Coordinates of C-alpha atoms in Angstrom, one line a residue:
K163 CA 149.5 -86.6 -18.0
S164 CA 151.6 -83.5 -19.3
S165 CA 149.5 -80.3 -19.5
P166 CA 149.9 -77.6 -22.0
I167 CA 151.0 -74.2 -21.4
I168 CA 149.9 -70.6 -23.1
V169 CA 152.3 -68.3 -21.9
F170 CA 150.6 -64.5 -22.2
S171 CA 152.5 -61.5 -22.8
D172 CA 153.4 -60.9 -19.4
N173 CA 154.7 -64.4 -19.2
S174 CA 152.5 -65.4 -17.0
P175 CA 151.4 -68.9 -18.1
I176 CA 147.7 -70.3 -18.2
I177 CA 148.2 -74.1 -17.1
M178 CA 145.5 -76.3 -18.8
S179 CA 145.8 -79.3 -16.5
T180 CA 144.5 -82.6 -17.3
C181 CA 145.1 -84.8 -14.7
C182 CA 144.6 -88.6 -13.9
D183 CA 144.3 -90.5 -10.8
G184 CA 142.9 -94.0 -11.2
D185 CA 139.6 -93.4 -12.8
K186 CA 139.0 -89.8 -11.8
K187 CA 140.5 -86.8 -14.0
C188 CA 140.2 -83.0 -13.0
G189 CA 140.4 -80.4 -15.7
A190 CA 141.3 -76.8 -14.6
T191 CA 142.0 -73.6 -15.9
K192 CA 144.2 -70.8 -13.8
R193 CA 146.5 -68.1 -14.4
G194 CA 149.7 -68.5 -13.0
N195 CA 151.6 -66.4 -10.6
D196 CA 147.9 -65.6 -8.9
D197 CA 148.2 -65.8 -5.1
S198 CA 144.7 -64.3 -4.3
E199 CA 142.9 -67.3 -4.5
A200 CA 143.4 -70.4 -2.1
D201 CA 144.1 -73.4 -4.3
S202 CA 141.6 -76.5 -3.9
E203 CA 142.6 -79.5 -2.1
A204 CA 142.7 -81.2 -6.0
D205 CA 145.0 -78.3 -7.2
K206 CA 147.4 -78.8 -4.4
S207 CA 147.7 -82.4 -4.7
H208 CA 148.5 -82.0 -8.6
K209 CA 150.3 -78.7 -8.0
M210 CA 153.8 -78.5 -9.8
S211 CA 156.0 -75.4 -9.9
T212 CA 156.2 -73.2 -13.0
K213 CA 159.8 -74.5 -13.8
Q214 CA 158.6 -78.0 -13.3
Q215 CA 155.5 -77.8 -15.5
Q216 CA 157.7 -76.1 -18.1
E217 CA 160.2 -78.8 -18.4
K218 CA 157.6 -81.6 -18.6
A219 CA 155.8 -79.8 -21.5
S220 CA 159.1 -79.7 -23.2
K221 CA 159.7 -83.1 -22.8
A222 CA 156.4 -84.1 -24.1
S223 CA 157.0 -81.7 -27.1
I224 CA 154.0 -79.8 -26.0
K225 CA 153.7 -76.3 -28.0
V226 CA 154.1 -73.0 -25.8
I227 CA 152.0 -70.2 -27.8
K228 CA 153.1 -66.8 -27.0
K229 CA 150.5 -64.0 -27.4
E230 CA 151.9 -61.1 -29.3
K231 CA 149.9 -58.3 -31.2
A232 CA 146.8 -61.0 -31.8
E233 CA 144.6 -61.2 -28.9
Y234 CA 143.0 -64.8 -30.6
S235 CA 144.0 -66.6 -33.2
F236 CA 141.9 -69.3 -35.6
H237 CA 142.9 -72.5 -37.3
R238 CA 141.0 -72.2 -40.3
R239 CA 137.2 -71.4 -41.2
V240 CA 134.5 -73.7 -42.2
L241 CA 133.4 -72.9 -45.6
P242 CA 129.7 -71.3 -45.6
P243 CA 127.0 -71.6 -48.2
P244 CA 126.5 -71.2 -51.2
S245 CA 129.9 -72.0 -51.7
I246 CA 131.0 -75.4 -52.3
S247 CA 134.3 -76.8 -51.7
L248 CA 136.5 -78.4 -54.5
S249 CA 137.5 -81.2 -52.3
S250 CA 134.0 -81.8 -51.2
P251 CA 131.9 -84.8 -53.0
P252 CA 129.8 -82.2 -54.6
G253 CA 132.6 -80.3 -55.6
T254 CA 135.0 -83.3 -57.0
T255 CA 131.5 -83.9 -59.3
L256 CA 131.6 -80.1 -60.4
F257 CA 135.2 -80.9 -61.1
T258 CA 134.4 -83.5 -63.5
S259 CA 131.6 -82.1 -65.4
S260 CA 133.8 -79.2 -66.1
L261 CA 136.7 -80.8 -67.4
L262 CA 134.4 -83.1 -69.7
S263 CA 133.2 -79.7 -70.8
S264 CA 136.6 -78.6 -71.5
G265 CA 136.0 -75.8 -68.5
C266 CA 139.6 -76.5 -66.9
L267 CA 141.9 -75.4 -69.6
R268 CA 143.8 -73.1 -67.4
F269 CA 143.3 -75.3 -63.9
F270 CA 146.1 -77.3 -64.4
T271 CA 148.5 -74.4 -65.0
L272 CA 147.3 -72.3 -62.5
I273 CA 147.5 -75.2 -59.9
S274 CA 151.0 -75.7 -60.9
H275 CA 151.9 -72.3 -59.5
F276 CA 149.1 -71.8 -56.7
S277 CA 150.3 -70.8 -53.6
T278 CA 149.0 -69.1 -50.4
Q279 CA 149.3 -65.4 -50.0
D280 CA 152.4 -64.8 -48.0
S281 CA 150.9 -61.9 -46.0
P282 CA 147.1 -61.6 -44.6
A283 CA 146.7 -58.6 -47.1
Y284 CA 148.4 -59.8 -49.8
C285 CA 145.7 -61.5 -51.8
G286 CA 145.8 -59.0 -55.1
L287 CA 149.5 -59.7 -55.2
S288 CA 149.4 -63.2 -54.9
T289 CA 146.8 -63.5 -57.5
L290 CA 149.2 -61.6 -60.3
T291 CA 152.1 -63.6 -58.6
I292 CA 150.2 -66.9 -59.6
I293 CA 149.1 -65.7 -62.9
L294 CA 152.6 -64.6 -64.2
N295 CA 154.3 -67.6 -63.1
A296 CA 151.4 -69.4 -64.9
L297 CA 152.1 -67.3 -67.9
N298 CA 156.0 -68.1 -67.7
V299 CA 156.9 -64.5 -67.4
D300 CA 160.4 -63.9 -66.3
P301 CA 160.5 -61.7 -63.6
R302 CA 164.3 -60.8 -64.4
K303 CA 164.8 -60.8 -60.4
Q304 CA 166.2 -63.5 -58.3
W305 CA 163.8 -65.7 -56.0
K306 CA 164.7 -65.0 -52.5
G307 CA 168.2 -64.6 -53.4
S308 CA 169.0 -67.9 -55.0
V309 CA 170.2 -68.5 -58.7
W310 CA 166.4 -69.3 -59.9
R311 CA 164.2 -66.4 -61.2
Y312 CA 160.4 -66.9 -60.2
Y313 CA 158.0 -64.3 -59.0
H314 CA 157.3 -63.5 -55.5
E315 CA 155.0 -61.3 -54.0
N316 CA 157.7 -59.0 -53.0
M317 CA 158.8 -58.3 -56.3
L318 CA 155.6 -56.3 -56.8
N319 CA 156.9 -53.3 -55.0
C320 CA 155.5 -50.5 -57.5
C321 CA 152.5 -48.6 -57.6
K322 CA 151.8 -49.0 -53.9
D323 CA 154.4 -49.6 -51.2
L324 CA 154.9 -53.2 -49.8
E325 CA 154.6 -51.9 -46.2
K326 CA 151.0 -50.1 -47.0
V327 CA 149.8 -52.9 -48.7
K328 CA 150.8 -55.3 -45.5
E329 CA 148.7 -53.0 -43.8
E330 CA 145.6 -52.2 -46.4
G331 CA 146.0 -54.6 -49.2
I332 CA 145.2 -53.1 -52.6
T333 CA 142.5 -51.7 -54.5
F334 CA 141.2 -52.9 -58.2
E335 CA 142.9 -50.1 -60.0
T336 CA 146.0 -50.6 -57.8
F337 CA 146.1 -54.4 -59.3
C338 CA 145.8 -53.3 -62.6
C339 CA 148.4 -50.6 -62.4
L340 CA 150.7 -53.6 -61.0
V341 CA 149.6 -55.7 -64.0
R342 CA 150.8 -53.2 -66.4
C343 CA 154.1 -52.6 -65.0
Q344 CA 154.7 -56.3 -65.3
G345 CA 154.3 -55.8 -69.1
L346 CA 151.1 -58.0 -69.3
R347 CA 148.0 -57.3 -71.7
I348 CA 145.0 -56.6 -69.4
E349 CA 141.2 -56.2 -70.2
K350 CA 139.4 -54.9 -67.0
R351 CA 136.0 -54.1 -66.0
F352 CA 134.4 -52.4 -63.2
A353 CA 130.9 -54.0 -62.2
D354 CA 129.5 -50.4 -62.1
E355 CA 130.3 -49.6 -65.5
F356 CA 127.1 -51.7 -66.5
E357 CA 125.2 -48.8 -64.7
G358 CA 122.8 -51.3 -62.8
N359 CA 122.1 -53.7 -65.9
F360 CA 123.0 -56.7 -64.0
E361 CA 121.9 -58.8 -66.7
E362 CA 124.6 -57.2 -68.9
L363 CA 127.1 -57.5 -66.0
T364 CA 126.8 -61.2 -65.9
K365 CA 126.6 -61.7 -69.5
E366 CA 129.7 -60.1 -70.4
F367 CA 131.3 -61.8 -67.3
R368 CA 130.3 -65.0 -68.4
K369 CA 132.2 -64.0 -71.6
S370 CA 135.3 -63.5 -70.2
V371 CA 135.0 -66.9 -68.0
I372 CA 134.6 -68.9 -71.1
D373 CA 137.3 -66.9 -73.1
T374 CA 139.9 -67.4 -70.4
C375 CA 138.4 -71.2 -69.2
C376 CA 137.5 -72.7 -72.2
N377 CA 139.5 -71.0 -74.5
A378 CA 142.4 -73.5 -76.6
S379 CA 143.6 -71.0 -79.0
E380 CA 145.1 -68.4 -76.6
E381 CA 146.0 -68.6 -73.0
K382 CA 144.4 -65.9 -70.8
Y383 CA 143.6 -65.9 -67.0
L384 CA 141.1 -64.3 -65.1
A385 CA 141.1 -62.7 -61.6
V386 CA 138.4 -61.4 -59.8
S387 CA 138.2 -58.5 -57.3
Y388 CA 134.7 -59.0 -55.1
S389 CA 133.3 -58.5 -51.4
R390 CA 133.7 -61.6 -49.5
K391 CA 130.5 -60.1 -47.6
H392 CA 128.2 -61.3 -50.0
L393 CA 129.4 -65.2 -49.9
S394 CA 128.6 -65.0 -46.0
Q395 CA 132.9 -65.1 -45.7
T396 CA 134.7 -63.0 -43.1
G397 CA 136.8 -60.5 -44.2
D398 CA 135.6 -58.2 -47.1
G399 CA 137.5 -57.2 -50.3
H400 CA 139.5 -59.7 -51.7
F401 CA 141.0 -60.9 -55.1
S402 CA 141.8 -64.7 -56.4
P403 CA 142.3 -66.4 -59.9
V404 CA 139.3 -68.2 -61.6
G405 CA 140.6 -71.8 -61.9
A406 CA 137.6 -73.3 -64.2
Y407 CA 134.0 -73.1 -65.2
D408 CA 131.2 -75.5 -65.0
S409 CA 128.6 -74.5 -68.0
K410 CA 125.9 -76.8 -66.9
T411 CA 125.4 -74.9 -63.4
D412 CA 127.1 -71.6 -64.6
K413 CA 129.8 -72.1 -61.6
I414 CA 133.2 -70.8 -61.4
L415 CA 136.1 -72.4 -59.5
I416 CA 137.3 -69.6 -57.4
L417 CA 141.1 -70.5 -56.5
D418 CA 141.3 -68.8 -53.0
T419 CA 145.0 -67.5 -52.2
A420 CA 143.7 -67.2 -48.5
R421 CA 144.2 -71.0 -48.2
F422 CA 144.9 -70.6 -44.2
K423 CA 141.3 -69.8 -44.2
Y424 CA 139.2 -71.2 -47.1
Q425 CA 139.8 -73.6 -49.7
P426 CA 139.5 -73.6 -53.6
H427 CA 135.3 -73.6 -54.0
W428 CA 132.6 -73.4 -56.4
V429 CA 130.5 -70.5 -56.6
D430 CA 127.6 -68.9 -59.0
L431 CA 128.6 -66.8 -61.5
K432 CA 125.6 -64.9 -60.6
V433 CA 126.5 -64.5 -57.1
I434 CA 130.4 -63.3 -58.0
C435 CA 128.9 -60.3 -60.3
E436 CA 126.8 -59.8 -57.0
A437 CA 129.4 -59.7 -54.4
M438 CA 131.7 -57.7 -57.0
L439 CA 129.0 -54.9 -57.3
L440 CA 129.4 -54.0 -53.6
V441 CA 131.4 -50.7 -53.4
D442 CA 134.8 -50.6 -52.0
K443 CA 135.1 -48.0 -49.2
E444 CA 138.7 -46.5 -50.2
T445 CA 137.4 -45.8 -53.8
G446 CA 133.9 -45.1 -53.6
R447 CA 133.3 -47.7 -56.5
S448 CA 132.8 -51.5 -57.5
R449 CA 135.2 -54.0 -57.4
G450 CA 135.6 -55.8 -61.0
Y451 CA 137.2 -58.5 -63.2
A452 CA 140.4 -58.4 -65.4
V453 CA 141.7 -60.7 -68.2
L454 CA 145.6 -61.1 -68.1
S455 CA 147.3 -62.5 -71.3
M456 CA 150.6 -61.6 -72.9
K457 CA 151.2 -59.0 -75.3
E458 CA 151.6 -59.7 -78.9
D459 CA 155.2 -58.8 -79.9

C-alpha cells in the first residue's frame, strides 16, 4: 500500500508507512533525511527513496500537507453540551416545535444567505453580511468583480481596517458602527446595561428574540455577541445571527458562522445571556445583542 506524506517547512517528509506483507502489517513513523539511527530490518525491506515514495503517493492521489504558519490543524470540533446540534434528533425535534409555534419566521431567509465566515476572525463581518443579504440590501458594489451586486465581508471595510479585523476581529461597538454605515436601523443593548439585574436582562432579550423570530408584521433580525467560553466551546468572543426560537423550551437557534468549527445549534436563552455578560478584555465591557432592520423611508 502507498503511504501518506506530510512535508514539514524544512521539506523533510514524515512517511506514515502502512506496509503489507502477506498477513503481516508494519506501521512506522519516521522523519525523512535522518541518518542518525540505523534502520530496522523491517524498514530496510520496505524502504524507498523519498522520490519514489512521492511518485507513488502522487499516483495514488494521496494528499501532501505542507506545514506553514500553523503548527497543527483541526478538522472541526465536537459540539459540547449544553448546546444541541440542529441536525441531531433532539435538534430537529426542537426545530419542529419552533416551526409549529411560529418561531422560525426569519430562519428560511437567513439560511438562504447563510455562509461560513471568510476568515477565522470574521464572525462579526459574516454575521452582518448574512443579515444584509437577508434584508435584500443592495451594496452598490460588484461581488468579486462580477456583474452581480451581493454583500461579502470584504465590502465592510470601514470602522476598522480589514487587515486588523483579520488579526483581531471586532468588538460589539465596532459591529454596531458597521451596521450604521450600511444604512440599517439598529437597536443595541449591552448586557451590562442592566446593572446586575439578570432577570431584567433575560426578560428584555426574550422580547427581542420574539420580536425578530416570531414577528410577521415587520422584518427584523437579531445578532448576538457573546463569549464561547461560557458554552464550553473553544475560543472566546463570537458573533452569530439568531435563526429561530422555541418557546416551549426557551431555546434559541445560533446560526454559527464558524461552520468549520461548529454546526448551527440550540442553546438555552438564559445561557446566552450569561455568555453575553462576560467581559470583553479589549473594551472592559460586556458583550450584547442588536436588532437590525431597514430604516423607514
